[in-house]
CSV table of C-alpha atoms and ligand atoms in Angstrom, one decimal:
chain,number,residue,atom,x,y,z
A,1,MET,CA,-2.2,-10.5,11.5
A,2,LYS,CA,-3.8,-12.8,14.0
A,3,LEU,CA,-3.5,-16.6,14.2
A,4,SER,CA,-6.8,-18.3,13.3
A,5,GLU,CA,-8.1,-21.3,15.3
A,6,ASN,CA,-8.4,-22.9,12.0
A,7,LYS,CA,-5.3,-24.6,10.6
A,8,ALA,CA,-4.6,-26.2,7.2
A,9,THR,CA,-3.4,-29.8,6.7
A,10,LEU,CA,-1.5,-30.9,3.6
A,11,SER,CA,-1.8,-34.6,3.0
A,12,PHE,CA,-0.1,-36.8,0.3
A,13,SER,CA,-1.3,-39.8,-1.6
A,14,ASN,CA,2.0,-41.5,-1.4
A,15,GLY,CA,1.9,-42.2,2.3
A,16,LYS,CA,4.2,-39.4,3.4
A,17,PRO,CA,3.1,-37.9,6.8
A,18,SER,CA,0.7,-35.0,6.4
A,19,VAL,CA,1.8,-31.5,7.6
A,20,ASP,CA,-0.1,-28.8,9.4
A,21,PHE,CA,0.2,-25.0,8.6
A,22,PRO,CA,-1.0,-22.1,10.6
A,23,VAL,CA,-3.7,-19.9,9.1
A,24,TYR,CA,-3.7,-16.1,9.7
A,25,SER,CA,-6.5,-13.5,9.4
A,26,GLY,CA,-6.2,-10.0,8.4
A,27,SER,CA,-8.8,-7.2,9.3
A,28,VAL,CA,-10.8,-8.1,6.2
A,29,GLY,CA,-10.5,-10.4,3.1
A,30,PRO,CA,-9.2,-14.0,2.7
A,31,ASP,CA,-7.2,-15.7,5.3
A,32,VAL,CA,-3.7,-16.9,4.4
A,33,ILE,CA,-2.0,-20.2,4.9
A,34,ASP,CA,1.5,-19.7,6.2
A,35,ILE,CA,3.6,-22.1,4.2
A,36,ARG,CA,7.0,-20.8,5.2
A,37,LYS,CA,8.1,-24.2,6.7
A,38,LEU,CA,6.8,-26.2,3.7
A,39,TYR,CA,10.1,-26.6,2.0
A,40,GLY,CA,11.9,-27.5,5.2
A,41,GLU,CA,9.2,-30.1,6.1
A,42,THR,CA,8.4,-31.5,2.8
A,43,ASP,CA,11.2,-30.8,0.4
A,44,MET,CA,8.6,-29.3,-1.9
A,45,PHE,CA,7.9,-25.8,-3.1
A,46,THR,CA,4.5,-24.3,-4.1
A,47,TYR,CA,3.9,-23.6,-7.8
A,48,ASP,CA,2.0,-20.3,-8.5
A,49,PRO,CA,3.1,-18.4,-11.7
A,50,GLY,CA,1.5,-15.0,-11.6
A,51,PHE,CA,1.0,-15.2,-8.0
A,52,LEU,CA,-2.7,-16.1,-8.4
A,53,SER,CA,-2.9,-17.5,-4.9
A,54,THR,CA,0.1,-16.1,-3.1
A,55,ALA,CA,0.3,-13.3,-0.6
A,56,ALA,CA,3.9,-12.1,-0.6
A,57,CYS,CA,3.6,-9.8,2.3
A,58,GLN,CA,1.2,-8.2,4.8
A,59,SER,CA,0.1,-4.6,4.2
A,60,ALA,CA,-2.2,-2.1,5.9
A,61,ILE,CA,-2.3,0.4,2.9
A,62,THR,CA,-4.7,-0.7,0.4
A,63,TYR,CA,-7.6,-3.2,0.3
A,64,ILE,CA,-9.5,-4.4,-2.8
A,65,ASP,CA,-12.5,-6.5,-2.8
A,66,GLY,CA,-12.6,-7.6,-6.5
A,67,ASP,CA,-16.1,-9.3,-6.3
A,68,LYS,CA,-17.7,-6.2,-4.7
A,69,GLY,CA,-15.8,-3.8,-6.8
A,70,GLU,CA,-14.5,-2.0,-3.6
A,71,LEU,CA,-11.2,-0.1,-3.2
A,72,LEU,CA,-10.1,1.3,0.1
A,73,TYR,CA,-7.1,3.4,0.9
A,74,ARG,CA,-6.3,3.0,4.6
A,75,GLY,CA,-10.0,2.0,5.1
A,76,TYR,CA,-11.6,4.9,3.3
A,77,PRO,CA,-13.6,4.1,0.0
A,78,ILE,CA,-12.2,5.5,-3.1
A,79,ASP,CA,-15.4,7.2,-4.2
A,80,GLN,CA,-15.5,9.2,-0.9
A,81,LEU,CA,-11.8,10.1,-1.3
A,82,ALA,CA,-12.1,11.1,-4.8
A,83,THR,CA,-15.1,13.4,-4.3
A,84,LYS,CA,-14.2,14.9,-1.0
A,85,ARG,CA,-10.3,15.1,-0.9
A,86,ASP,CA,-7.4,16.2,-2.9
A,87,PHE,CA,-4.4,14.3,-4.1
A,88,MET,CA,-2.0,15.8,-1.4
A,89,ASP,CA,-4.5,14.7,1.3
A,90,ILE,CA,-4.4,11.1,-0.4
A,91,CYS,CA,-0.6,11.2,-0.3
A,92,TYR,CA,-0.5,12.1,3.3
A,93,LEU,CA,-3.1,9.3,4.1
A,94,ILE,CA,-1.3,6.6,2.1
A,95,LEU,CA,2.1,7.5,3.6
A,96,ASN,CA,1.0,8.1,7.2
A,97,GLY,CA,-2.2,6.0,7.7
A,98,ASP,CA,-4.8,8.8,8.4
A,99,LEU,CA,-6.1,11.9,6.7
A,100,PRO,CA,-4.4,15.1,7.7
A,101,ASP,CA,-5.9,17.8,9.8
A,102,ALA,CA,-5.7,21.4,8.8
A,103,ALA,CA,-2.3,21.9,10.4
A,104,GLN,CA,-0.8,18.6,9.1
A,105,LYS,CA,-2.1,19.6,5.7
A,106,ILE,CA,-0.4,22.9,5.6
A,107,ASP,CA,2.9,21.2,7.0
A,108,PHE,CA,2.7,18.4,4.3
A,109,ASP,CA,2.0,20.7,1.3
A,110,ALA,CA,4.9,22.9,2.5
A,111,GLN,CA,7.3,19.9,2.7
A,112,VAL,CA,6.2,18.8,-0.9
A,113,THR,CA,6.5,22.3,-2.4
A,114,ASN,CA,10.0,22.7,-0.7
A,115,HIS,CA,11.3,19.8,-2.9
A,116,THR,CA,9.6,20.5,-6.5
A,117,MET,CA,12.9,21.6,-8.2
A,118,VAL,CA,15.3,19.2,-9.5
A,119,ASN,CA,19.0,19.5,-9.5
A,120,GLU,CA,19.9,21.7,-12.5
A,121,GLN,CA,22.4,19.0,-13.7
A,122,LEU,CA,19.5,16.8,-14.5
A,123,HIS,CA,18.7,19.3,-17.4
A,124,PHE,CA,22.1,18.2,-19.0
A,125,PHE,CA,21.4,14.5,-18.3
A,126,MET,CA,18.2,14.9,-20.2
A,127,ARG,CA,19.9,16.3,-23.2
A,128,GLY,CA,21.5,12.9,-23.7
A,129,PHE,CA,18.2,11.5,-24.8
A,130,ARG,CA,16.8,11.5,-28.4
A,131,ARG,CA,13.9,14.0,-28.7
A,132,ASP,CA,11.6,11.3,-30.0
A,133,ALA,CA,12.4,8.9,-27.1
A,134,HIS,CA,9.3,7.4,-25.4
A,135,PRO,CA,8.7,9.3,-22.2
A,136,MET,CA,8.6,6.1,-20.1
A,137,ALA,CA,12.3,5.4,-21.4
A,138,VAL,CA,13.2,8.9,-20.2
A,139,LEU,CA,11.4,8.7,-17.0
A,140,THR,CA,12.9,5.4,-16.0
A,141,GLY,CA,16.3,6.9,-16.7
A,142,LEU,CA,15.6,10.1,-14.8
A,143,VAL,CA,14.1,8.5,-11.6
A,144,GLY,CA,17.1,6.2,-11.5
A,145,ALA,CA,19.4,9.0,-11.9
A,146,LEU,CA,18.0,10.8,-8.9
A,147,SER,CA,20.0,8.3,-6.7
A,148,ALA,CA,23.0,10.0,-8.1
A,149,PHE,CA,21.9,13.4,-6.9
A,150,TYR,CA,20.5,12.9,-3.3
A,151,HIS,CA,23.2,11.0,-1.4
A,152,ASP,CA,22.0,12.6,1.8
A,153,SER,CA,18.8,10.6,2.0
A,154,THR,CA,19.7,7.1,0.7
A,155,ASP,CA,20.4,5.3,4.2
A,156,ILE,CA,17.4,3.1,4.1
A,157,THR,CA,17.9,2.1,7.8
A,158,ASN,CA,17.2,5.7,8.7
A,159,PRO,CA,13.4,6.6,8.8
A,160,ARG,CA,14.2,10.3,8.5
A,161,HIS,CA,16.0,9.5,5.2
A,162,ARG,CA,13.2,7.4,4.1
A,163,HIS,CA,10.8,10.2,4.8
A,164,ILE,CA,12.8,12.7,2.9
A,165,SER,CA,13.2,10.4,-0.1
A,166,ALA,CA,9.4,9.8,-0.2
A,167,ILE,CA,8.7,13.6,-0.2
A,168,ARG,CA,11.4,14.2,-2.8
A,169,LEU,CA,10.0,11.5,-5.2
A,170,ILE,CA,6.4,12.8,-4.8
A,171,ALA,CA,7.5,16.4,-5.3
A,172,LYS,CA,9.9,15.8,-8.2
A,173,MET,CA,7.8,13.4,-10.3
A,174,PRO,CA,5.6,16.2,-11.9
A,175,THR,CA,8.8,18.2,-12.6
A,176,LEU,CA,10.4,15.3,-14.3
A,177,VAL,CA,7.3,14.2,-16.3
A,178,ALA,CA,6.7,17.8,-17.5
A,179,MET,CA,10.4,18.0,-18.4
A,180,ALA,CA,10.1,14.8,-20.5
A,181,TYR,CA,7.2,16.3,-22.3
A,182,LYS,CA,8.9,19.6,-22.9
A,183,TYR,CA,12.0,18.0,-24.2
A,184,SER,CA,9.9,16.1,-26.7
A,185,LYS,CA,8.5,19.3,-28.0
A,186,GLY,CA,11.8,21.0,-28.1
A,187,GLN,CA,10.6,23.7,-25.7
A,188,PRO,CA,12.3,25.1,-22.7
A,189,PHE,CA,11.7,23.5,-19.3
A,190,ILE,CA,9.3,25.5,-17.0
A,191,TYR,CA,10.5,25.7,-13.4
A,192,PRO,CA,7.9,24.7,-10.8
A,193,GLN,CA,5.5,27.5,-9.4
A,194,ASN,CA,5.1,26.8,-5.7
A,195,SER,CA,2.2,29.1,-5.2
A,196,LEU,CA,0.0,26.7,-7.3
A,197,SER,CA,-1.5,23.4,-6.2
A,198,TYR,CA,0.4,20.2,-6.8
A,199,THR,CA,-1.7,19.4,-9.9
A,200,GLY,CA,-2.2,23.1,-11.1
A,201,ASN,CA,1.7,23.4,-10.9
A,202,PHE,CA,2.1,20.2,-13.0
A,203,LEU,CA,-0.4,21.6,-15.6
A,204,ARG,CA,1.6,24.9,-15.8
A,205,MET,CA,5.0,23.1,-16.2
A,206,MET,CA,3.5,21.2,-19.0
A,207,PHE,CA,1.5,23.9,-20.9
A,208,ALA,CA,3.2,27.3,-20.1
A,209,ASN,CA,6.1,28.6,-22.0
A,210,PRO,CA,8.3,31.6,-21.5
A,211,CYS,CA,6.4,33.7,-24.0
A,212,GLU,CA,2.9,32.8,-22.6
A,213,ASP,CA,1.9,31.9,-19.1
A,214,TYR,CA,-0.8,29.2,-18.5
A,215,VAL,CA,-4.0,29.9,-16.5
A,216,VAL,CA,-5.1,26.8,-14.7
A,217,ASN,CA,-8.6,25.7,-15.5
A,218,PRO,CA,-10.2,24.5,-12.2
A,219,VAL,CA,-12.2,21.8,-14.0
A,220,VAL,CA,-9.1,20.4,-15.7
A,221,GLU,CA,-7.1,20.7,-12.5
A,222,ARG,CA,-9.8,18.9,-10.5
A,223,ALA,CA,-10.0,16.2,-13.2
A,224,LEU,CA,-6.3,15.5,-13.3
A,225,ASP,CA,-6.2,15.6,-9.5
A,226,ARG,CA,-8.8,12.9,-9.6
A,227,ILE,CA,-6.7,10.9,-12.0
A,228,PHE,CA,-3.8,11.0,-9.6
A,229,ILE,CA,-6.1,10.0,-6.7
A,230,LEU,CA,-7.5,6.9,-8.7
A,231,HIS,CA,-4.0,5.7,-9.6
A,232,ALA,CA,-2.2,6.5,-6.1
A,233,ASP,CA,-2.0,2.8,-5.0
A,234,HIS,CA,-3.6,-0.5,-5.8
A,235,GLU,CA,-2.0,-3.0,-3.4
A,236,GLN,CA,0.4,-5.7,-4.7
A,237,ASN,CA,0.1,-5.1,-8.4
A,238,ALA,CA,3.0,-5.9,-10.8
A,239,SER,CA,4.9,-2.6,-10.4
A,240,THR,CA,4.4,-2.3,-6.6
A,241,SER,CA,5.5,-5.8,-6.3
A,242,THR,CA,8.6,-5.0,-8.5
A,243,VAL,CA,9.4,-2.1,-6.2
A,244,ARG,CA,9.1,-4.3,-3.2
A,245,LEU,CA,11.3,-7.2,-4.8
A,246,CYS,CA,13.9,-4.6,-6.1
A,247,GLY,CA,13.9,-2.7,-2.6
A,248,SER,CA,14.2,-6.0,-0.7
A,249,SER,CA,17.8,-6.3,-1.7
A,250,GLY,CA,18.5,-3.0,0.2
A,251,THR,CA,18.9,-0.8,-2.8
A,252,ASN,CA,18.1,2.9,-2.5
A,253,PRO,CA,14.6,4.2,-3.0
A,254,PHE,CA,15.2,6.0,-6.3
A,255,ALA,CA,16.6,2.7,-7.8
A,256,ALA,CA,13.5,0.8,-6.5
A,257,ILE,CA,11.0,3.3,-7.9
A,258,ALA,CA,12.8,3.4,-11.2
A,259,ALA,CA,12.2,-0.4,-11.4
A,260,GLY,CA,8.5,0.3,-10.7
A,261,VAL,CA,8.4,2.8,-13.5
A,262,ALA,CA,9.9,0.3,-16.0
A,263,CYS,CA,7.4,-2.4,-15.0
A,264,LEU,CA,4.4,0.0,-15.2
A,265,TRP,CA,5.4,0.8,-18.8
A,266,GLY,CA,4.0,-2.6,-20.1
A,267,PRO,CA,0.7,-2.7,-21.9
A,268,ALA,CA,-0.9,-5.2,-19.6
A,269,HIS,CA,-0.3,-2.8,-16.7
A,270,GLY,CA,0.1,1.1,-16.9
A,271,GLY,CA,0.6,1.1,-20.6
A,272,ALA,CA,-3.0,0.0,-20.9
A,273,ASN,CA,-4.4,3.6,-21.0
A,274,GLU,CA,-2.0,4.5,-23.9
A,275,ALA,CA,-3.0,1.2,-25.7
A,276,CYS,CA,-6.7,1.8,-25.0
A,277,LEU,CA,-6.6,5.2,-26.7
A,278,ASN,CA,-4.7,3.9,-29.6
A,279,MET,CA,-7.2,1.2,-30.0
A,280,LEU,CA,-10.1,3.7,-29.9
A,281,GLU,CA,-8.4,6.0,-32.4
A,282,HIS,CA,-7.6,3.1,-34.7
A,283,LEU,CA,-11.3,2.0,-34.5
A,284,GLN,CA,-12.5,5.5,-35.2
A,285,ALA,CA,-10.2,5.8,-38.1
A,286,ASN,CA,-11.5,2.5,-39.7
A,287,GLY,CA,-15.2,2.9,-39.5
A,288,GLY,CA,-15.9,4.2,-36.1
A,289,ILE,CA,-19.3,3.1,-34.4
A,290,GLU,CA,-20.4,1.2,-37.4
A,291,LYS,CA,-17.5,-1.2,-37.0
A,292,VAL,CA,-17.8,-1.8,-33.3
A,293,GLY,CA,-19.4,-5.1,-33.7
A,294,GLU,CA,-16.9,-6.4,-36.2
A,295,PHE,CA,-14.1,-5.2,-33.9
A,296,MET,CA,-15.7,-7.1,-30.8
A,297,GLU,CA,-15.8,-10.2,-32.9
A,298,GLN,CA,-11.9,-9.9,-33.4
A,299,VAL,CA,-11.5,-9.4,-29.7
A,300,LYS,CA,-13.4,-12.6,-28.9
A,301,ASP,CA,-11.3,-14.6,-31.5
A,302,LYS,CA,-8.4,-16.1,-29.4
A,303,ASN,CA,-6.4,-16.4,-32.7
A,304,SER,CA,-6.5,-12.8,-33.6
A,305,GLY,CA,-4.4,-11.8,-30.6
A,306,VAL,CA,-6.6,-8.7,-30.2
A,307,ARG,CA,-7.6,-7.8,-26.6
A,308,LEU,CA,-10.2,-5.1,-25.6
A,309,MET,CA,-7.7,-2.7,-23.9
A,310,GLY,CA,-9.1,-0.9,-20.8
A,311,PHE,CA,-11.2,-4.1,-20.1
A,312,GLY,CA,-10.6,-6.8,-17.5
A,313,HIS,CA,-8.5,-6.9,-14.4
A,314,ARG,CA,-6.7,-9.6,-12.4
A,315,VAL,CA,-8.5,-8.6,-9.1
A,316,TYR,CA,-11.8,-6.8,-10.1
A,317,LYS,CA,-14.3,-9.4,-11.2
A,318,ASN,CA,-16.9,-6.7,-10.9
A,319,TYR,CA,-17.1,-3.1,-12.2
A,320,ASP,CA,-13.8,-1.3,-11.4
A,321,PRO,CA,-14.9,1.5,-8.9
A,322,ARG,CA,-12.3,3.8,-10.3
A,323,ALA,CA,-13.8,3.3,-13.8
A,324,LYS,CA,-17.1,4.8,-12.6
A,325,LEU,CA,-15.5,7.9,-11.2
A,326,MET,CA,-13.3,8.2,-14.3
A,327,GLN,CA,-16.4,8.1,-16.6
A,328,GLN,CA,-18.1,10.9,-14.5
A,329,THR,CA,-14.9,13.1,-14.9
A,330,CYS,CA,-14.7,12.4,-18.5
A,331,LYS,CA,-18.2,13.7,-18.9
A,332,GLU,CA,-17.4,16.9,-16.7
A,333,VAL,CA,-14.2,17.7,-18.7
A,334,LEU,CA,-15.8,17.2,-22.1
A,335,LYS,CA,-18.6,19.4,-21.1
A,336,ASP,CA,-16.3,22.1,-19.8
A,337,LEU,CA,-14.1,22.1,-22.8
A,338,ASN,CA,-17.1,22.0,-25.3
A,339,LEU,CA,-16.1,18.6,-26.5
A,340,GLU,CA,-19.4,16.9,-25.5
A,341,ASN,CA,-19.8,15.4,-29.0
A,342,ASP,CA,-16.3,14.0,-28.9
A,343,PRO,CA,-16.6,10.9,-31.3
A,344,LEU,CA,-14.0,9.0,-29.3
A,345,PHE,CA,-16.1,9.3,-26.0
A,346,LYS,CA,-19.2,8.2,-28.0
A,347,LEU,CA,-17.3,5.3,-29.5
A,348,ALA,CA,-16.0,4.3,-25.9
A,349,MET,CA,-19.6,4.4,-24.6
A,350,GLU,CA,-20.7,2.1,-27.4
A,351,VAL,CA,-17.9,-0.3,-27.0
A,352,GLU,CA,-18.7,-0.5,-23.2
A,353,ARG,CA,-22.4,-0.9,-23.9
A,354,ILE,CA,-21.8,-3.8,-26.3
A,355,ALA,CA,-19.3,-5.5,-24.1
A,356,LEU,CA,-21.5,-5.3,-21.1
A,357,GLU,CA,-24.2,-7.1,-22.9
A,358,ASP,CA,-22.1,-9.8,-24.6
A,359,PRO,CA,-21.9,-13.2,-22.9
A,360,TYR,CA,-18.1,-13.4,-23.8
A,361,PHE,CA,-17.4,-10.5,-21.4
A,362,VAL,CA,-20.1,-11.3,-18.9
A,363,GLU,CA,-19.1,-14.9,-18.4
A,364,ARG,CA,-15.5,-13.9,-17.8
A,365,LYS,CA,-16.4,-11.0,-15.6
A,366,LEU,CA,-14.7,-8.5,-17.9
A,367,TYR,CA,-15.6,-4.9,-17.0
A,368,PRO,CA,-14.1,-1.6,-18.0
A,369,ASN,CA,-11.1,-0.7,-15.8
A,370,VAL,CA,-9.7,2.8,-14.9
A,371,ASP,CA,-7.8,3.1,-18.1
A,372,PHE,CA,-10.9,2.8,-20.3
A,373,TYR,CA,-11.8,6.5,-19.8
A,374,SER,CA,-8.7,8.1,-18.3
A,375,GLY,CA,-7.1,8.3,-21.9
A,376,ILE,CA,-10.1,10.2,-23.2
A,377,VAL,CA,-9.9,12.8,-20.4
A,378,GLN,CA,-6.1,13.2,-20.8
A,379,ARG,CA,-6.4,13.5,-24.5
A,380,ALA,CA,-9.1,16.3,-23.9
A,381,ILE,CA,-6.8,18.1,-21.5
A,382,GLY,CA,-4.1,18.0,-24.3
A,383,ILE,CA,-1.7,15.4,-22.8
A,384,PRO,CA,-0.2,13.5,-25.7
A,385,THR,CA,-1.0,9.7,-25.6
A,386,ASP,CA,2.6,8.6,-25.1
A,387,LEU,CA,2.7,10.6,-21.9
A,388,PHE,CA,-0.3,8.8,-20.3
A,389,THR,CA,1.9,6.1,-18.5
A,390,ALA,CA,4.2,8.7,-17.2
A,391,ILE,CA,1.3,10.5,-15.6
A,392,PHE,CA,0.3,7.1,-14.1
A,393,SER,CA,3.9,6.7,-12.7
A,394,LEU,CA,3.6,10.3,-11.2
A,395,ALA,CA,0.4,9.3,-9.3
A,396,ARG,CA,1.6,5.8,-8.3
A,397,THR,CA,4.8,7.1,-6.9
A,398,VAL,CA,3.3,7.7,-3.5
A,399,GLY,CA,1.9,4.0,-3.4
A,400,TRP,CA,5.2,2.6,-4.4
A,401,ILE,CA,7.1,4.6,-1.8
A,402,ALA,CA,4.7,3.9,1.0
A,403,GLN,CA,4.8,0.2,0.1
A,404,TRP,CA,8.6,0.2,0.1
A,405,ASN,CA,8.6,2.0,3.3
A,406,GLU,CA,6.2,-0.4,4.9
A,407,MET,CA,8.3,-3.4,3.7
A,408,LEU,CA,11.4,-1.9,5.3
A,409,SER,CA,9.6,-1.4,8.7
A,410,ASP,CA,8.2,-5.0,8.7
A,411,PRO,CA,10.1,-7.3,11.0
A,412,GLU,CA,9.3,-10.2,8.8
A,413,TYR,CA,10.8,-8.6,5.7
A,414,LYS,CA,13.4,-10.7,3.9
A,415,ILE,CA,15.0,-10.3,0.4
A,416,GLY,CA,12.6,-11.7,-2.1
A,417,ARG,CA,13.7,-14.9,-3.7
A,418,PRO,CA,11.0,-17.0,-5.4
A,419,ARG,CA,11.9,-20.6,-6.2
A,420,GLN,CA,11.3,-22.6,-9.3
A,421,LEU,CA,10.4,-25.9,-10.8
A,422,TYR,CA,13.5,-26.8,-12.9
A,423,ASN,CA,12.7,-28.6,-16.1
A,424,GLY,CA,16.0,-28.0,-18.0
A,425,ALA,CA,18.8,-30.5,-18.8
A,426,SER,CA,20.0,-32.5,-15.7
A,427,PHE,CA,23.7,-32.8,-15.0
A,428,ARG,CA,25.7,-33.7,-18.0
A,429,ASP,CA,29.5,-33.6,-19.0
A,430,ILE,CA,30.9,-31.7,-21.9
A,431,LYS,CA,32.1,-34.3,-24.5
B,501,CMC,N1,-10.1,-8.6,-24.0
B,501,CMC,C1,-10.5,-9.9,-24.3
B,501,CMC,N2,-10.5,-10.9,-23.6
B,501,CMC,C2,-9.9,-10.8,-22.3
B,501,CMC,C3,-9.5,-9.5,-21.8
B,501,CMC,C4,-9.6,-8.4,-22.6
B,501,CMC,N3,-9.1,-7.2,-22.3
B,501,CMC,N4,-9.1,-9.7,-20.6
B,501,CMC,C5,-9.2,-11.0,-20.3
B,501,CMC,N5,-9.8,-11.7,-21.3
B,501,CMC,C6,-10.1,-13.0,-21.4
B,501,CMC,C7,-8.9,-13.9,-21.6
B,501,CMC,O1,-8.7,-14.2,-23.0
B,501,CMC,C8,-9.3,-15.2,-20.9
B,501,CMC,O2,-10.2,-15.9,-21.6
B,501,CMC,P1,-10.2,-17.5,-21.6
B,501,CMC,O3,-10.5,-17.9,-20.2
B,501,CMC,O4,-11.2,-18.0,-22.6
B,501,CMC,O5,-8.8,-18.0,-21.9
B,501,CMC,C9,-10.1,-14.6,-19.6
B,501,CMC,O6,-10.6,-13.3,-20.1
B,501,CMC,C10,-9.2,-14.4,-18.4
B,501,CMC,O7,-8.0,-13.6,-18.9
B,501,CMC,P2,-6.7,-13.6,-18.1
B,501,CMC,O8,-5.7,-13.1,-19.1
B,501,CMC,O9,-6.4,-15.1,-17.5
B,501,CMC,O10,-6.9,-12.7,-16.9
B,501,CMC,P3,-5.8,-12.0,-16.2
B,501,CMC,O11,-6.3,-11.7,-14.7
B,501,CMC,O12,-4.6,-12.8,-16.3
B,501,CMC,O13,-5.5,-10.6,-16.9
B,501,CMC,C11,-5.4,-8.4,-17.6
B,501,CMC,C12,-5.9,-9.3,-16.3
B,501,CMC,C13,-5.6,-6.9,-17.0
B,501,CMC,C14,-3.9,-8.5,-17.8
B,501,CMC,C15,-6.3,-8.6,-18.7
B,501,CMC,O14,-7.7,-8.5,-18.5
B,501,CMC,C16,-6.0,-7.7,-19.9
B,501,CMC,O15,-5.1,-8.0,-20.7
B,501,CMC,N6,-6.7,-6.5,-20.1
B,501,CMC,C17,-6.4,-5.7,-21.1
B,501,CMC,C18,-5.3,-4.7,-20.6
B,501,CMC,C19,-5.7,-3.7,-19.6
B,501,CMC,O16,-6.7,-3.0,-19.7
B,501,CMC,N7,-4.9,-3.5,-18.5
B,501,CMC,C20,-5.2,-2.6,-17.5
B,501,CMC,C21,-5.3,-3.2,-16.2
B,501,CMC,S1,-6.0,-1.9,-15.0
B,501,CMC,C22,-4.6,-0.8,-14.8
B,501,CMC,C23,-3.6,-1.5,-14.0
B,501,CMC,O17,-3.9,-1.7,-12.9
B,501,CMC,O18,-2.4,-1.3,-14.3
């Protein structure tokens, strides 16, 4: 970041002397006011629940312009990345800062495929879970448990260890997610097949069984790979900030990523794709397209507690660029699988049409987000609804680990420790 000529001056109405703060500029996007000395000089904190105006770190990984509807990974726009590159390229880019050349790609793919298996002991660990456990409960436990297996890569001060942990996490997530699915079905786990692509291997671990192999459909493989690309990173969202905060104490990477998985589970974040599909299915079962208007009235009624899932975003106040790509993928997959007349897709299109014309949504700048269509694609592929957020975790792992690594390499990094405005009882004695 570079120091701007501009500075910010804070003045008080009670006659206290005003204080100047430096302003810094990034490469693009809003400047920041450096308030680190605020407490020391004024005895006051800032108050910003939900971090609406607070940059908690500097980062060179992902840039979002919410007004323009722009998303860049390391400077490259998401539509170019999603249409011209595969998920392994995106992982390399997010981790290393640039796209791989041919030799780097071969080497990176080999590093990842070298780590796709998990310690056999994890199969026994898995057996402690109920078969009907939510996959995100299982995944939070499994990812946290990795720190009990890979003691040789948990020295966070060693860049080599950090790199190996990153590769291990990216490589093992598909195996763990597929294991969670197989376990819920009561089917045997399928070992990774390293001759397949990252995404093809995941599909096979999900859908093959010992009696019947699975032939990867290239349209489905490409669609899932795109889902992974679109979810790979999204700057300082709730789960990424959780990974950074958790990791800021110096904990090991597996523990920090497990915290990210737990945070992602919530319906306002990664759980939205599951919640969105449940919403569409509920609507379909209760009158379908005919009842969309009535449902929208409920959504607009603040007392109903109903939100239109898959709509709205803290940062995008224009169309989420990922939603456009997802809608296109949705059409391709449904066509390839002869599901073009899928009633849920038609219903989703109708909900979107009505919302985009309704002043409630227009005035609040509420547009479809990536989760609005991703659930329909995953459902068409055969992925059960309760696994959607686990798939999101798989894809976001590269973003989490890159952000964690960036934090540890930042000379300005400190343990995260927000302050508070205390409004509880003041000092009192026990009578
Ligand atoms: N349906 C109906 N009203 C909404 C919605 C929605 N989905 N989202 C926001 N609003 C209204 C909200 O009631 C408020 O209205 P008012 O100003 O009259 O009080 C206004 O829009 C602003 O909402 P907010 O809650 O202050 O906005 P936020 O930035 O805090 O929330 C959000 C962002 C994503 C949590 C929210 O839009 C939401 O709950 N969306 C549905 C869940 C969802 O799809 N989440 C996925 C996000 S994308 C994937 C990811 O990054 O994890």
